Short mmCIF file of C-alpha atoms in Angstrom, two decimals:
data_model
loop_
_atom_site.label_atom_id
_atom_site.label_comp_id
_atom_site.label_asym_id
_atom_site.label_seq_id
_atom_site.Cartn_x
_atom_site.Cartn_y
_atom_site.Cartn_z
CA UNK I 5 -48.18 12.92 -80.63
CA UNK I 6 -49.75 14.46 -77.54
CA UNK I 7 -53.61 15.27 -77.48
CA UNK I 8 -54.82 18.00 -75.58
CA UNK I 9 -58.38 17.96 -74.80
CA UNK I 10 -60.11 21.21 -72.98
CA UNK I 11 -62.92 20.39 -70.89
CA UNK I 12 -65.37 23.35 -70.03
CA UNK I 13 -66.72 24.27 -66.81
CA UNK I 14 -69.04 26.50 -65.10
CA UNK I 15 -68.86 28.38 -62.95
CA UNK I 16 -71.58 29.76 -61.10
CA UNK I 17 -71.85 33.07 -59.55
CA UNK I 18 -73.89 34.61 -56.49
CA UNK I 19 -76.19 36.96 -58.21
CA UNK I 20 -77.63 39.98 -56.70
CA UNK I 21 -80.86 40.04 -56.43
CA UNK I 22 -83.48 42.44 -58.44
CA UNK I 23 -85.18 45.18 -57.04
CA UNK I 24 -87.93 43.88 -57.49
CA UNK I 25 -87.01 40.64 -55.45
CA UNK I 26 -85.31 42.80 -53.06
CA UNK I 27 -88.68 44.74 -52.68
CA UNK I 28 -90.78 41.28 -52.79
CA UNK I 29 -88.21 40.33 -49.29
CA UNK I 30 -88.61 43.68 -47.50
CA UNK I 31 -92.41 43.49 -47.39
CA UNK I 32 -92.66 40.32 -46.36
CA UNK I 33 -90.81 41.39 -43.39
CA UNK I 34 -93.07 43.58 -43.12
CA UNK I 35 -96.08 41.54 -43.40
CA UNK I 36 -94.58 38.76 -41.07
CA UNK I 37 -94.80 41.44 -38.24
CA UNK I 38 -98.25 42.18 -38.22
CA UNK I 39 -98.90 38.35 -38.75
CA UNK I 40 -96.75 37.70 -35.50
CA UNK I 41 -98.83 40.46 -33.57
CA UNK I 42 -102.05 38.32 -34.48
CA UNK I 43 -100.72 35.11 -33.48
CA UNK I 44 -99.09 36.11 -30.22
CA UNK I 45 -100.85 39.56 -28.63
CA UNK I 46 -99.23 41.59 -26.53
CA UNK I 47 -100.96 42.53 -23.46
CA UNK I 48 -100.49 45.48 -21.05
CA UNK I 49 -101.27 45.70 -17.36
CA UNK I 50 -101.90 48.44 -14.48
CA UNK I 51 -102.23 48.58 -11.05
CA UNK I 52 -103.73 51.73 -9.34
CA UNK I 53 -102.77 51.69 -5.95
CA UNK I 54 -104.37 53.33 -2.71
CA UNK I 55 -101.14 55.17 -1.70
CA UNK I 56 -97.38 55.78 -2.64
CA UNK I 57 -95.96 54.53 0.47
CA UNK I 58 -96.95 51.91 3.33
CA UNK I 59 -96.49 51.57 7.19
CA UNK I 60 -96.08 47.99 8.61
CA UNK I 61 -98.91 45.95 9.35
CA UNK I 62 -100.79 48.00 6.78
CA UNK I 63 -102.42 46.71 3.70
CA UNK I 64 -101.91 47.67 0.09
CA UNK I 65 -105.14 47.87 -2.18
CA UNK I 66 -105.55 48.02 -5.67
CA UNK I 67 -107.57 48.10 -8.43
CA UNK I 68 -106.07 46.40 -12.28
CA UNK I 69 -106.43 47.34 -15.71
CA UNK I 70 -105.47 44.53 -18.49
CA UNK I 71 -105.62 45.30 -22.08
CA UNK I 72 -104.67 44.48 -25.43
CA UNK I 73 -101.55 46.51 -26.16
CA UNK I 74 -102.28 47.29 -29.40
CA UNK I 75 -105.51 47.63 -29.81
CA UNK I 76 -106.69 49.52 -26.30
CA UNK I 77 -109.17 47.20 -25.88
CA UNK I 78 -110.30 44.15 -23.00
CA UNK I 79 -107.30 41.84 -23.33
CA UNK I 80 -108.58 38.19 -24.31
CA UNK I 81 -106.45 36.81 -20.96
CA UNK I 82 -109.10 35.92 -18.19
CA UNK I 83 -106.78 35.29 -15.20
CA UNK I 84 -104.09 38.39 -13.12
CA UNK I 85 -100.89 37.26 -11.48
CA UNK I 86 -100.17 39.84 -8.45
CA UNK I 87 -97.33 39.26 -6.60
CA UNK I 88 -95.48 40.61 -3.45
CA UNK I 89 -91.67 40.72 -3.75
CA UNK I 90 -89.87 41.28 -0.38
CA UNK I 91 -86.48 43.36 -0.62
CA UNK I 92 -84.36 40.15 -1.05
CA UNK I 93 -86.58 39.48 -3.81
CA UNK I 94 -88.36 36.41 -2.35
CA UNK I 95 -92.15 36.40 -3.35
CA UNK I 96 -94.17 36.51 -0.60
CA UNK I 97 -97.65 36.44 -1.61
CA UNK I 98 -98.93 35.45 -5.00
CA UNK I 99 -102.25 36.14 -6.11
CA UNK I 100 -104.69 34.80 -9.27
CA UNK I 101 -107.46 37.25 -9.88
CA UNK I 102 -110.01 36.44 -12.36
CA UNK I 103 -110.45 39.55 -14.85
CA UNK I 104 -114.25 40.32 -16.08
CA UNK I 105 -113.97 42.61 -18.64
CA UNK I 106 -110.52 44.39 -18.49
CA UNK I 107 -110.91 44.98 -14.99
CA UNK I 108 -110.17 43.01 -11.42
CA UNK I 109 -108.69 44.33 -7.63
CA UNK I 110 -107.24 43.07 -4.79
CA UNK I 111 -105.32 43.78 -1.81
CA UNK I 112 -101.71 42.48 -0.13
CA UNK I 113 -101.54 42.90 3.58
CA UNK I 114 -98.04 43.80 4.73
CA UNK I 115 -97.90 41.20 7.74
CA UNK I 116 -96.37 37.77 8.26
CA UNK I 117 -99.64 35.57 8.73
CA UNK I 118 -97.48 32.02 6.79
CA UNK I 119 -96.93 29.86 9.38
CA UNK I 120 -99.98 29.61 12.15
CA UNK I 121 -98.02 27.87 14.91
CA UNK I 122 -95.91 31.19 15.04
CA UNK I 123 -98.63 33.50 14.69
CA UNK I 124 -100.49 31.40 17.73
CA UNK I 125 -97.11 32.03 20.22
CA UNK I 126 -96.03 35.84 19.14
CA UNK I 127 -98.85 36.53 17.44
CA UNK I 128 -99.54 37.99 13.39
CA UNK I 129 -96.27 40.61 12.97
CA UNK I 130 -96.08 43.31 9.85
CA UNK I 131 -93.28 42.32 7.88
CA UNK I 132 -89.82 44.77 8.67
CA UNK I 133 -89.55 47.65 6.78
CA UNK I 134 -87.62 48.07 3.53
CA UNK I 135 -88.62 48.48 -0.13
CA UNK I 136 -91.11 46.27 -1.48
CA UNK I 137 -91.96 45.54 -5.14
CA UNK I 138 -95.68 44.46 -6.73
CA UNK I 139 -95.10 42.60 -9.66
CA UNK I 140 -98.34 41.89 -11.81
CA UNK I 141 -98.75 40.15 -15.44
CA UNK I 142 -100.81 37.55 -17.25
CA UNK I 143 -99.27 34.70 -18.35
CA UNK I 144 -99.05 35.03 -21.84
CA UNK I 145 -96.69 38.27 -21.19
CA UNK I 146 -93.98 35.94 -19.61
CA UNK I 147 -93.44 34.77 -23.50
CA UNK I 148 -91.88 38.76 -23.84
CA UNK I 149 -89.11 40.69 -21.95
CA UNK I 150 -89.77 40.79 -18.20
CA UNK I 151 -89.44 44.90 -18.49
CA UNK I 152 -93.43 44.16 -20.25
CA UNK I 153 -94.47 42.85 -17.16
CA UNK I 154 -95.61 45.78 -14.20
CA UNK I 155 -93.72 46.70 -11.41
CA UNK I 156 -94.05 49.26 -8.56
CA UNK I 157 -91.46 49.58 -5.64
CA UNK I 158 -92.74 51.12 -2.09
CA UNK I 159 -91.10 51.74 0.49
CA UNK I 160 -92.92 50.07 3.93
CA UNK I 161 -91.87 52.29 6.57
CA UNK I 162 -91.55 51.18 10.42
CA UNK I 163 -94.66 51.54 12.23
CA UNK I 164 -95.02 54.91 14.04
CA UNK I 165 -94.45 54.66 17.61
CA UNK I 166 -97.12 57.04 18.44
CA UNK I 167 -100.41 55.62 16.97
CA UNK I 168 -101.67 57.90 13.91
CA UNK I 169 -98.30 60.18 14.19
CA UNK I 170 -97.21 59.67 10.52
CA UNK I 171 -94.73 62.87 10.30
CA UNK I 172 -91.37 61.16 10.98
CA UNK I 173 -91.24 57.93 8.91
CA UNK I 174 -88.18 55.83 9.66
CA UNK I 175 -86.56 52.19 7.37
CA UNK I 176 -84.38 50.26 8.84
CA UNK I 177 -81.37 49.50 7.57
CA UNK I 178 -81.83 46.24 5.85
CA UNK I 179 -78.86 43.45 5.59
CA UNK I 180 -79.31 40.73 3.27
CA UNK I 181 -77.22 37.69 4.96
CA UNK I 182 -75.68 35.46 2.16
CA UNK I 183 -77.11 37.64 -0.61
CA UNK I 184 -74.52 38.59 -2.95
CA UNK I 185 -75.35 41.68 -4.78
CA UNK I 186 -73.77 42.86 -7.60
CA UNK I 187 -70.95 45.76 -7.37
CA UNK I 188 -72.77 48.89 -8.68
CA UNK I 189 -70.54 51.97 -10.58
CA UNK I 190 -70.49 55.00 -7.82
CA UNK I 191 -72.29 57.96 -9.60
CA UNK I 192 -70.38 61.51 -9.71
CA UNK I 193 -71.43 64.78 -9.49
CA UNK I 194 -71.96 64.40 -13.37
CA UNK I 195 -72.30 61.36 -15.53
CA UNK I 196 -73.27 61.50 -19.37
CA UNK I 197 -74.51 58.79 -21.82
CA UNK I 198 -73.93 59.61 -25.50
CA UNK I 199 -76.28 58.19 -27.95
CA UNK I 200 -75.67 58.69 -31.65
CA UNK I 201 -79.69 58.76 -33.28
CA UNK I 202 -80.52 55.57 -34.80
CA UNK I 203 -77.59 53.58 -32.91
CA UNK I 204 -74.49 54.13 -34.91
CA UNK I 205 -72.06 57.11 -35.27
CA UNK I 206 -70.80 57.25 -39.29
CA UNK I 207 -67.45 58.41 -39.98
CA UNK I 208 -67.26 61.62 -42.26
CA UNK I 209 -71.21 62.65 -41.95
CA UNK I 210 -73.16 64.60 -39.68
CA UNK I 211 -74.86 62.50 -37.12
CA UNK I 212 -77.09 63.87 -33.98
CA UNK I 213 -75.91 62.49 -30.68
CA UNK I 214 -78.74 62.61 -28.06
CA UNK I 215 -77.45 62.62 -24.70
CA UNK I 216 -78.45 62.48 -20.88
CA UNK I 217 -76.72 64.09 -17.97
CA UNK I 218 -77.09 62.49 -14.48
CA UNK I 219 -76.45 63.83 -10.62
CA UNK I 220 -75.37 61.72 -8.23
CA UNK I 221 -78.27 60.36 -7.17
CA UNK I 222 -79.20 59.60 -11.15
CA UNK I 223 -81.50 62.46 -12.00
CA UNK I 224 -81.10 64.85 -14.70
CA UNK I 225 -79.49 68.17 -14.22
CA UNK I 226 -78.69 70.02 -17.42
CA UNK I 227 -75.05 71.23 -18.61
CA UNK I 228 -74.29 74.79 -19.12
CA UNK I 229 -71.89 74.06 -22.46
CA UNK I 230 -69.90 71.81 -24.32
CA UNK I 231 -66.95 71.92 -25.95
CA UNK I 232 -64.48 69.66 -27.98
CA UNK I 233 -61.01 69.31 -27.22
CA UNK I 234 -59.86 71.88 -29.65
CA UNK I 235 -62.33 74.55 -27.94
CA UNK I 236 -64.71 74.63 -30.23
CA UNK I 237 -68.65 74.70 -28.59
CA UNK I 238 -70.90 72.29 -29.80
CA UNK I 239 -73.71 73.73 -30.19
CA UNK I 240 -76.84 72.63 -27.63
CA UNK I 241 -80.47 72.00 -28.58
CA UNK I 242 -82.81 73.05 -25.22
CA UNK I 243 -82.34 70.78 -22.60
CA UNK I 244 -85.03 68.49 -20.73
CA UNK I 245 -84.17 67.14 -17.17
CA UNK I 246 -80.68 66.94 -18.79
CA UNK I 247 -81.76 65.71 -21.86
CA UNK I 248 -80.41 66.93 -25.13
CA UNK I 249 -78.35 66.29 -28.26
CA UNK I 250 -76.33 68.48 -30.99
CA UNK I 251 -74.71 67.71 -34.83
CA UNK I 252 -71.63 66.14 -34.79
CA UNK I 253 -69.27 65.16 -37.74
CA UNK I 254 -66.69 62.68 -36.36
CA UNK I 255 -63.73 61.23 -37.81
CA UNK I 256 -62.06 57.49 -37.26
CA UNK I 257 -60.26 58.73 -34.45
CA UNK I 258 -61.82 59.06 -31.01
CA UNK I 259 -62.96 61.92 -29.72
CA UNK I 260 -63.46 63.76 -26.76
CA UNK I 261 -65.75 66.76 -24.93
CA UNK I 262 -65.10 69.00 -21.76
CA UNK I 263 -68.24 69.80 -19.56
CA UNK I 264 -68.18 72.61 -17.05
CA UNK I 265 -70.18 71.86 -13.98
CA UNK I 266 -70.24 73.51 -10.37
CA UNK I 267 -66.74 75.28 -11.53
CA UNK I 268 -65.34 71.56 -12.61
CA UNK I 269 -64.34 70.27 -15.58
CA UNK I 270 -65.00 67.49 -16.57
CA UNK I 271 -64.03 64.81 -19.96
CA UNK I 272 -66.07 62.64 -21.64
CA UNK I 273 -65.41 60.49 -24.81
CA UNK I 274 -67.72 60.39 -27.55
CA UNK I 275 -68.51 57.03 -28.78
CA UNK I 276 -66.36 55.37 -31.36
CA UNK I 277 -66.97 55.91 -35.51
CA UNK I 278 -67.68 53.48 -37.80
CA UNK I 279 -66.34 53.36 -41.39
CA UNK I 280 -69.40 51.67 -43.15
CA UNK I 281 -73.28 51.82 -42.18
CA UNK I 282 -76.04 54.17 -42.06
CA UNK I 283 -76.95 57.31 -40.70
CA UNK I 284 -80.54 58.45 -39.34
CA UNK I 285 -82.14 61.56 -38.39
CA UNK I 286 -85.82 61.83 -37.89
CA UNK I 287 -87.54 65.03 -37.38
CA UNK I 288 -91.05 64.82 -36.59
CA UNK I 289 -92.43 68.59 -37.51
CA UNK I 290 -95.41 70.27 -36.07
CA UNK I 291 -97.28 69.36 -39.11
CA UNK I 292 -97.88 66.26 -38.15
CA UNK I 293 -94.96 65.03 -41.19
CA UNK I 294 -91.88 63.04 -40.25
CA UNK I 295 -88.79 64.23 -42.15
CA UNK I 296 -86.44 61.37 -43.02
CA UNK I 297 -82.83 61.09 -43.88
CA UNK I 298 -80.32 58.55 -44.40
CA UNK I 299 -76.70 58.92 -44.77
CA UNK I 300 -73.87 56.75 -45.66
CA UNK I 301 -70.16 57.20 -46.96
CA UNK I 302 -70.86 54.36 -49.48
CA UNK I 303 -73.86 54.60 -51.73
CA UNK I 304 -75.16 51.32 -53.57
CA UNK I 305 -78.04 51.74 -56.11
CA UNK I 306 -78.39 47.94 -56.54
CA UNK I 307 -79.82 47.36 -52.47
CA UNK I 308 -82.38 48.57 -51.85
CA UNK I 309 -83.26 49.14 -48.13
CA UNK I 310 -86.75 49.03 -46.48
CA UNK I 311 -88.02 51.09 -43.58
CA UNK I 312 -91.08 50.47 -41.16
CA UNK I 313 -92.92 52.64 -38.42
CA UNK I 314 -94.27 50.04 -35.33
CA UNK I 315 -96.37 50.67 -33.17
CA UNK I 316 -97.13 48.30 -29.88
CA UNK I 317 -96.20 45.44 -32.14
CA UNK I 318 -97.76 46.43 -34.89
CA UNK I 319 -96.55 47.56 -38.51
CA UNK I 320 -98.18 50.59 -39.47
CA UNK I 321 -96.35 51.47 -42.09
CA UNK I 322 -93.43 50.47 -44.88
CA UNK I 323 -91.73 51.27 -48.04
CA UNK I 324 -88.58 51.26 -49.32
CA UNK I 325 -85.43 53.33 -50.33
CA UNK I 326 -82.06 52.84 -52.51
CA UNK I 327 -79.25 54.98 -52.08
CA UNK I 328 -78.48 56.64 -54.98
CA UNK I 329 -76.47 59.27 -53.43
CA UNK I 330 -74.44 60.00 -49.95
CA UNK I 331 -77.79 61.21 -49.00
CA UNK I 332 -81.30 60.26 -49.17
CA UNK I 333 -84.38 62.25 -47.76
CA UNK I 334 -88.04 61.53 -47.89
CA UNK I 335 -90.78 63.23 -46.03
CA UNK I 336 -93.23 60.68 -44.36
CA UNK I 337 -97.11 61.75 -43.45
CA UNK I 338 -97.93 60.65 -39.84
CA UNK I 339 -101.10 62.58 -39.27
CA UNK I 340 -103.60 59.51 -39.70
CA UNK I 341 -101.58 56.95 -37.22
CA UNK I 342 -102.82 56.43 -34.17
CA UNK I 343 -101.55 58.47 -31.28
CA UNK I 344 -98.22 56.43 -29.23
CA UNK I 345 -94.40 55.55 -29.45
CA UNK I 346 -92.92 54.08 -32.42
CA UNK I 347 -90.02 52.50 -33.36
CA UNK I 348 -88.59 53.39 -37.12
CA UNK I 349 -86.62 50.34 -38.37
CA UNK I 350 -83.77 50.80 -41.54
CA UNK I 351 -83.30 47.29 -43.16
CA UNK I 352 -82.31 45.26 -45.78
CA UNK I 353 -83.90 42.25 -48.23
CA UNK I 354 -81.94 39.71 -46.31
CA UNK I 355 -82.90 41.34 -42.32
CA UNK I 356 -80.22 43.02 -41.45
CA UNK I 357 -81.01 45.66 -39.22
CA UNK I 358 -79.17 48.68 -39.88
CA UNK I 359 -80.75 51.49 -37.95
CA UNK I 360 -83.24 52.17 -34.94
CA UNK I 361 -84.95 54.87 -33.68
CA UNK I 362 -88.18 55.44 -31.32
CA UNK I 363 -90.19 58.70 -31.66
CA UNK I 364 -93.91 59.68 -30.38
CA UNK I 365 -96.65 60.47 -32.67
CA UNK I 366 -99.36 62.46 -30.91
CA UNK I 367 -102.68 62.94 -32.80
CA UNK I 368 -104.30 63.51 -30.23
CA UNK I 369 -103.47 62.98 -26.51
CA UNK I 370 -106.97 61.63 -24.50
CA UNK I 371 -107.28 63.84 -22.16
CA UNK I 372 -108.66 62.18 -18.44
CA UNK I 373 -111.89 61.03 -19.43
CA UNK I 374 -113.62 62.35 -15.72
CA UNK I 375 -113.30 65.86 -14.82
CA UNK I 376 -113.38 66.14 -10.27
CA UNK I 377 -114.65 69.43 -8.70
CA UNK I 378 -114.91 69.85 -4.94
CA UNK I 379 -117.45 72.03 -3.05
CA UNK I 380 -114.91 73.48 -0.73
CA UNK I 381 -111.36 74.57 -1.95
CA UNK I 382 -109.93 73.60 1.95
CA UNK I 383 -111.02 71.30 4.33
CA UNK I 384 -110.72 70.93 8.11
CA UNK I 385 -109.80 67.49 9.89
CA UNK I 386 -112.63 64.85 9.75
CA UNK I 387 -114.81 67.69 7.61
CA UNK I 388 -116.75 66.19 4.94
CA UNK I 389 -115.72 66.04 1.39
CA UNK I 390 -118.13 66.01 -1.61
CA UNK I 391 -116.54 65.34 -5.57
CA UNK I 392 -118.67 66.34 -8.68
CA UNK I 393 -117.51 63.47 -11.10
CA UNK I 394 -117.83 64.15 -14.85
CA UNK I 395 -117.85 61.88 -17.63
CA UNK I 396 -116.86 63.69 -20.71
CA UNK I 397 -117.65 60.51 -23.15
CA UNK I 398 -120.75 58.51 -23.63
CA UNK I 399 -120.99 54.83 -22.80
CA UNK I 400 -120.09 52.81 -19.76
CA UNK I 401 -116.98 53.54 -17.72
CA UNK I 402 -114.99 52.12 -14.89
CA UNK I 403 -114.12 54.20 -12.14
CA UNK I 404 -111.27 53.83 -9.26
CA UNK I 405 -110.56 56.15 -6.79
CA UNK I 406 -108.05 56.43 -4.00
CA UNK I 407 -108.19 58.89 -1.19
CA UNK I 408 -104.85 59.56 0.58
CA UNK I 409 -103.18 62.56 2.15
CA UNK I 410 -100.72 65.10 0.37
CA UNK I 411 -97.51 63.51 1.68
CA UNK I 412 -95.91 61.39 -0.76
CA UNK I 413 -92.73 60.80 0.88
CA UNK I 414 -90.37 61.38 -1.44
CA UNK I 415 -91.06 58.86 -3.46
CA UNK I 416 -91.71 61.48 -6.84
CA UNK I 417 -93.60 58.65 -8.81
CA UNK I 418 -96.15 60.24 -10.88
CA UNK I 419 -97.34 58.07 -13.36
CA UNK I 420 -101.35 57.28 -14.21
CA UNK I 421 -103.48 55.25 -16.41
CA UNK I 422 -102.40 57.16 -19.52
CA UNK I 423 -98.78 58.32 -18.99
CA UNK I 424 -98.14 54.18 -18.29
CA UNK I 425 -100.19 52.97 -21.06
CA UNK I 426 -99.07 55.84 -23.66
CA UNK I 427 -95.53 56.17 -22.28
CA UNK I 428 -94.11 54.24 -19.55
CA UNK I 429 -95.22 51.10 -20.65
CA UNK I 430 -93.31 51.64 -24.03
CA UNK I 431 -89.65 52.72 -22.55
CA UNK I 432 -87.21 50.60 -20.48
CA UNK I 433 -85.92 52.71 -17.68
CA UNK I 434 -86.68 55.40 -15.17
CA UNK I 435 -88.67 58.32 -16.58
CA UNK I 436 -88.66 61.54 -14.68
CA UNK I 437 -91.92 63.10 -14.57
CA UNK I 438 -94.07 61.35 -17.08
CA UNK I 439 -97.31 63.53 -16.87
CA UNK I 440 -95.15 66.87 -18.39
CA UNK I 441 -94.92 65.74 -21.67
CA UNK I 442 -98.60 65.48 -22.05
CA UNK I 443 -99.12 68.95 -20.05
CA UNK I 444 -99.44 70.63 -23.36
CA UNK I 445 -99.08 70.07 -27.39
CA UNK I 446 -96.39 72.69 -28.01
CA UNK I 447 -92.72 72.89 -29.27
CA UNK I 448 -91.27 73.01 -25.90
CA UNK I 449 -93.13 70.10 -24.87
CA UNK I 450 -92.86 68.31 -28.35
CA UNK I 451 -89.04 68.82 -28.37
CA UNK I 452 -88.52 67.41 -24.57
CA UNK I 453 -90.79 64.27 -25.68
CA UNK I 454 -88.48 63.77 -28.99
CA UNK I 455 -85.23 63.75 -26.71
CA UNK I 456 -87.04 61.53 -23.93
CA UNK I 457 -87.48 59.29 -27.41
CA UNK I 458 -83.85 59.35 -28.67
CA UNK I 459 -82.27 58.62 -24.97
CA UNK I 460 -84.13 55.71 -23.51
CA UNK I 461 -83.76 52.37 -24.90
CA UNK I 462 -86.66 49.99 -26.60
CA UNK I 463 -88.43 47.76 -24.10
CA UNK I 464 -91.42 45.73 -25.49
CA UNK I 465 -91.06 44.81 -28.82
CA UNK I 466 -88.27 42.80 -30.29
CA UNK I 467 -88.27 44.00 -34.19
CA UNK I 468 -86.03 40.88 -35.26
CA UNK I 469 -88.04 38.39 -33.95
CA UNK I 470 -91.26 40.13 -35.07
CA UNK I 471 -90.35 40.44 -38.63
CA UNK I 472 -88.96 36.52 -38.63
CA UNK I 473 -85.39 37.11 -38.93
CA UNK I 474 -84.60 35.25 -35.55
CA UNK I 475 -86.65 32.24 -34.14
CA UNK I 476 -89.31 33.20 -31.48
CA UNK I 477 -90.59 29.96 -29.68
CA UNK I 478 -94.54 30.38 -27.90
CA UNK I 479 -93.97 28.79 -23.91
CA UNK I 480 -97.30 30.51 -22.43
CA UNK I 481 -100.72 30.93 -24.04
CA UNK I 482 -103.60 32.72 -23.11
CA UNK I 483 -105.50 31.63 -19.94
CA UNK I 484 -109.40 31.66 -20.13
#
């Protein structure tokens, strides 16, 4: 006789988790954010300088601004690192500047004064031309991405022969002995980046794909028309210092785009689909509304996703979505958030970041809080000048003012106070021309901003880290 005996077991089973738990995970994310911007600050620096370009021998002045990033107000750091890169990148001259209420200058001559023996047999030389970079930052910002920190490149040109004769200025060409730099990717007549809006391109749904089309020498120039490999045209939104994007619904296979330029054609592949993920387009409207949509080829009503708008490190707003359908839309009031770049974040309960996207809220652009009016429209050599300054708003202000003539030479940097605190300051890369997009509130200067905001790539903040999905580690605090 044989006895069988059955023993039971369990098994246990991953559940998924409620909305409600789902919900409970998403805005603690969202709450760990502004919790991280309390505990570690972001600050911001900028250095106004007396001119755009330098002779040798001469001497660079300047006068530094340090705030809080988010706020706009005195940053709590009491102590400015200025430094004077040479064009090997040594640092030359290193400076500590105490800061007294948001404010401190200095000044970096451009000769060799290190070693006095030398100085006493050839005597106190200007160092050789080339281009020079002034890097400035508190200490706490080292904790962040080095693109936080300030930097301006000048070129020091050789001292003119003829004293005072400015007209001709002349670099040397510089060799860096045993300096290996790396090999750089020659530029063509035309070069494109494609960009699909929020970072992915979606198999089977219509995605925008921002792009930017570069010269040679890595300035924008806008394309005439583009067309797919079958002939059709793609259809072009206005272009912005070549700057643009248009709809495209893209399959699993690669695909490719012809560009005429100059009478050539050129060929360009689009970036490669994916078969799972989301899709994002924001539209920010002249309402002061954000229109949001999501898109993906397979809905799931049981995860539910979250969203935030950040702002300078700070969350200042969330919610959540679920996917019922291939499509989910969801218009978004911006009018009451304070005036800057944002970054628009699609996520899930357990912090996986699905979707990115910056855009600019402007509710209201400061406009340059001192108004200058001459008494003369022309002046003649050594003439006196007189300036009417205006202070539009009440209270106590700082002023700095440099005096220089109209030659710039050629190095087309036009950034101020507000374009590098508003803008600049936000983006990681070159930005052509920063003061146009605050020229005017209008849809032509609206939709050039919003394609300036789907091309360049996030700087400052890391969203991962912020929310406490990766581990962030504190090296440098505050200096009184």
């Amino acid at each position: 006789m044989f006895v069988v005996t059955l023993l039971s077991c369990t098994v246990l089973l991953a559940q998924q988790p409620t909305l409600q738990e789902q919900a409970q995970a998403i805005l603690m994310q969202g709450a760990h954010i502004n919790h991280f911007n309390r505990q570690f600050p972001q600050e911001k620096v900028y250095l106004h300088f007396d001119n755009t370009a330098y002779f040798q021998g001469e001497t660079i002045w300047f006068s530094a601004t340090v705030l809080d990033a988010t706020t706009g107000n005195v940053a709590d750091s009491k102590v400015l690192y200025v430094e004077l890169l040479s064009p090997t990148g040594v640092v030359l001259r290193q400076q500590k500047l105490q800061v007294v209420d948001g404010r401190c200058h200095g000044s970096l001559p451009l000769i060799d004064a290190s070693v006095e023996e030398a100085n006493e047999k050839r005597g106190v030389m200007g160092y050789p031309s080339g281009y020079y970079e002034v890097r400035a930052y508190t200490r706490t910002m080292l904790n962040f991405d080095a693109h936080g920190c300030f930097s301006r490149v000048f070129p020091v040109y050789k001292a003119p022969e003829k004293e005072g004769d400015y007209s001709n200025p002349v670099m040397e060409v510089y060799n860096a002995k045993g300096i290996e730099r790396p090999e750089t990717e020659e530029l063509k007549a035309l070069n494109i980046d494609f960009l699909p809006e929020g970072g992915h391109l979606i198999a089977g749904i219509a995605n925008r794909i921002a792009f930017k089309a570069t010269d040679q020498h890595g300035l924008g120039i806008d394309i005439a028309s583009m067309t797919t490999a079958d002939g059709t045209e793609m259809a072009l939104s206005p272009q912005h210092r070549g700057m643009g994007s248009f709809l495209y619904t893209p399959t699993e296979r690669r695909a490719k785009v012809k560009i005429q330029h100059e009478g050539k054609t050129y060929t360009f592949a689009l970036p490669d689909a994916e078969s799972e993920g989301y899709a994002l387009r924001l539209t920010p409207r002249a309402d002061r509304t954000l229109q949001v949509s999501v898109a993906t080829p397979h809905p799931d009503a049981t995860r539910l996703l979250g969203y935030t708008l950040t702002r300078q490190g700070k969350c200042e707003l969330i919610d959540t979505l679920t996917m019922h359908a291939t499509t989910f839309s969801r218009t978004v009031n911006t009018h009451k958030l304070p005036t800057g770049v944002y970054q628009f974040s699609l996520f899930d309960a357990e912090g996986t970041l699905y979707a990115t996207r910056m855009l600019f809220v402007n509710n209201g652009v400061a406009t340059a809080p001192v108004t200058v009016t001459t008494n003369k429209e022309s002046y003649g050599p050594f003439e006196q000048v007189r300036l009417r300054l205006q202070v539009e708003e009440e209270g106590n202000h700082h002023l700095s003012l440099s005096v220089r003539d109209a030659a710039d030479y050629g190095t087309g940097y036009t950034d101020d106070l507000r374009t590098y605190m508003l803008l600049s300051s936000e983006l990681k890369g070159y930005i052509e021309n920063p003061a146009y997009y605050f020229e005017a509130d209008d849809e032509v200067h609206r939709k050039a901003l919003d394609q300036l905001m789907l091309v360049q790539g996030w700087s400052r903040y890391d969203w991962m880290k912020m929310s406490g999905n990766t581990p962030f580690r504190s090296l440098h605090y505050i200096e009184e």
